[in-house]
PDB file of C-alpha atoms in Angstrom:
ATOM      1  CA  MET A   1    -103.536  47.271  -0.133  1.00  0.00           C
ATOM      2  CA  GLU A   2    -101.216  44.293   0.223  1.00  0.00           C
ATOM      3  CA  ARG A   3     -97.716  44.405   1.640  1.00  0.00           C
ATOM      4  CA  ARG A   4     -94.568  42.579   0.652  1.00  0.00           C
ATOM      5  CA  LEU A   5     -91.011  42.445   1.917  1.00  0.00           C
ATOM      6  CA  ARG A   6     -88.140  43.631  -0.231  1.00  0.00           C
ATOM      7  CA  VAL A   7     -84.379  43.619   0.385  1.00  0.00           C
ATOM      8  CA  ASP A   8     -82.062  46.514  -0.408  1.00  0.00           C
ATOM      9  CA  TRP A   9     -79.113  44.385  -1.551  1.00  0.00           C
ATOM     10  CA  ILE A  10     -76.706  47.313  -1.340  1.00  0.00           C
ATOM     11  CA  ARG A  11     -77.307  47.534   2.423  1.00  0.00           C
ATOM     12  CA  CYS A  12     -77.732  43.858   3.315  1.00  0.00           C
ATOM     13  CA  ASP A  13     -74.718  42.295   5.041  1.00  0.00           C
ATOM     14  CA  GLY A  14     -76.238  38.867   5.688  1.00  0.00           C
ATOM     15  CA  TYR A  15     -76.729  39.069   9.449  1.00  0.00           C
ATOM     16  CA  GLY A  16     -79.774  36.791   9.064  1.00  0.00           C
ATOM     17  CA  LEU A  17     -81.785  38.404  11.829  1.00  0.00           C
ATOM     18  CA  CYS A  18     -84.753  38.801   9.458  1.00  0.00           C
ATOM     19  CA  GLY A  19     -84.943  35.040   9.028  1.00  0.00           C
ATOM     20  CA  ASP A  20     -84.770  34.519  12.759  1.00  0.00           C
ATOM     21  CA  LEU A  21     -87.540  37.061  13.451  1.00  0.00           C
ATOM     22  CA  ALA A  22     -89.840  36.186  10.537  1.00  0.00           C
ATOM     23  CA  PRO A  23     -89.266  32.524   9.666  1.00  0.00           C
ATOM     24  CA  GLY A  24     -92.673  32.314   7.994  1.00  0.00           C
ATOM     25  CA  LEU A  25     -91.650  35.008   5.525  1.00  0.00           C
ATOM     26  CA  VAL A  26     -87.896  34.847   5.135  1.00  0.00           C
ATOM     27  CA  ASP A  27     -85.669  31.859   4.491  1.00  0.00           C
ATOM     28  CA  LEU A  28     -81.900  32.184   4.785  1.00  0.00           C
ATOM     29  CA  ASP A  29     -79.336  30.883   2.344  1.00  0.00           C
ATOM     30  CA  GLU A  30     -76.125  29.161   3.429  1.00  0.00           C
ATOM     31  CA  TRP A  31     -74.460  32.570   4.080  1.00  0.00           C
ATOM     32  CA  ARG A  32     -77.518  33.846   6.012  1.00  0.00           C
ATOM     33  CA  TYR A  33     -78.672  36.185   3.261  1.00  0.00           C
ATOM     34  CA  PRO A  34     -82.479  36.463   3.007  1.00  0.00           C
ATOM     35  CA  ILE A  35     -84.655  34.658   0.521  1.00  0.00           C
ATOM     36  CA  ILE A  36     -87.977  36.477   0.614  1.00  0.00           C
ATOM     37  CA  ARG A  37     -91.136  34.477   0.007  1.00  0.00           C
ATOM     38  CA  PRO A  38     -93.171  36.208  -2.714  1.00  0.00           C
ATOM     39  CA  ALA A  39     -96.641  35.776  -1.206  1.00  0.00           C
ATOM     40  CA  PRO A  40     -98.501  38.826   0.124  1.00  0.00           C
ATOM     41  CA  ILE A  41     -98.183  39.290   3.877  1.00  0.00           C
ATOM     42  CA  ARG A  42    -101.344  39.006   5.946  1.00  0.00           C
ATOM     43  CA  GLY A  43    -102.510  38.507   9.495  1.00  0.00           C
ATOM     44  CA  ALA A  44    -100.054  37.698  12.255  1.00  0.00           C
ATOM     45  CA  LEU A  45     -97.198  37.478   9.751  1.00  0.00           C
ATOM     46  CA  LEU A  46     -97.508  41.236   9.217  1.00  0.00           C
ATOM     47  CA  ASP A  47     -96.402  41.795  12.825  1.00  0.00           C
ATOM     48  CA  ASP A  48     -93.394  39.512  12.240  1.00  0.00           C
ATOM     49  CA  ALA A  49     -92.544  41.442   9.076  1.00  0.00           C
ATOM     50  CA  ARG A  50     -92.686  44.794  10.871  1.00  0.00           C
ATOM     51  CA  ARG A  51     -90.482  43.509  13.666  1.00  0.00           C
ATOM     52  CA  ALA A  52     -87.925  42.145  11.176  1.00  0.00           C
ATOM     53  CA  VAL A  53     -87.856  45.491   9.329  1.00  0.00           C
ATOM     54  CA  ASP A  54     -87.457  47.442  12.585  1.00  0.00           C
ATOM     55  CA  CYS A  55     -84.688  45.178  13.898  1.00  0.00           C
ATOM     56  CA  CYS A  56     -82.583  44.858  10.729  1.00  0.00           C
ATOM     57  CA  PRO A  57     -79.156  46.190  11.777  1.00  0.00           C
ATOM     58  CA  MET A  58     -78.418  47.493   8.267  1.00  0.00           C
ATOM     59  CA  LYS A  59     -81.979  48.779   7.612  1.00  0.00           C
ATOM     60  CA  ALA A  60     -81.936  46.670   4.439  1.00  0.00           C
ATOM     61  CA  LEU A  61     -85.394  45.164   4.805  1.00  0.00           C
ATOM     62  CA  ILE A  62     -88.357  47.137   3.464  1.00  0.00           C
ATOM     63  CA  LEU A  63     -92.071  46.507   3.938  1.00  0.00           C
ATOM     64  CA  GLU A  64     -93.749  48.028   0.908  1.00  0.00           C
ATOM     65  CA  LYS A  65     -97.332  48.488  -0.167  1.00  0.00           C
ATOM     66  CA  VAL A  66     -98.340  46.686  -3.331  1.00  0.00           C
ATOM     67  CA  ALA A  67    -101.593  47.208  -5.158  1.00  0.00           C
ATOM     68  CA  ALA A  68    -103.714  44.073  -5.244  1.00  0.00           C
ATOM     69  CA  ASP A  69    -103.867  42.319  -8.595  1.00  0.00           C
ATOM     70  CA  PRO A  70    -107.412  42.877  -9.941  1.00  0.00           C
ATOM     71  CA  ARG A  71    -107.302  39.461 -11.657  1.00  0.00           C
ATOM     72  CA  HIS A  72    -107.215  37.757  -8.233  1.00  0.00           C
ATOM     73  CA  GLY A  73    -109.905  38.583  -5.867  1.00  0.00           C
TER      74      GLY A  73
END
């Protein structure tokens, strides 16, 4: 099962910590709000994603399971 990051926009206040902790997964816009890269998260980047989720001060970042697309494999 693949994992992806998602942002709860109601909670996000644009601290930008997620982009600092997971630069391979999250870009920040000019106001430091996250721009999540859509690719599935694998390998060492999964540790970065977990750390970003755990450290988000607003608990706005979510690491969710996504079923793999059967067309790609």
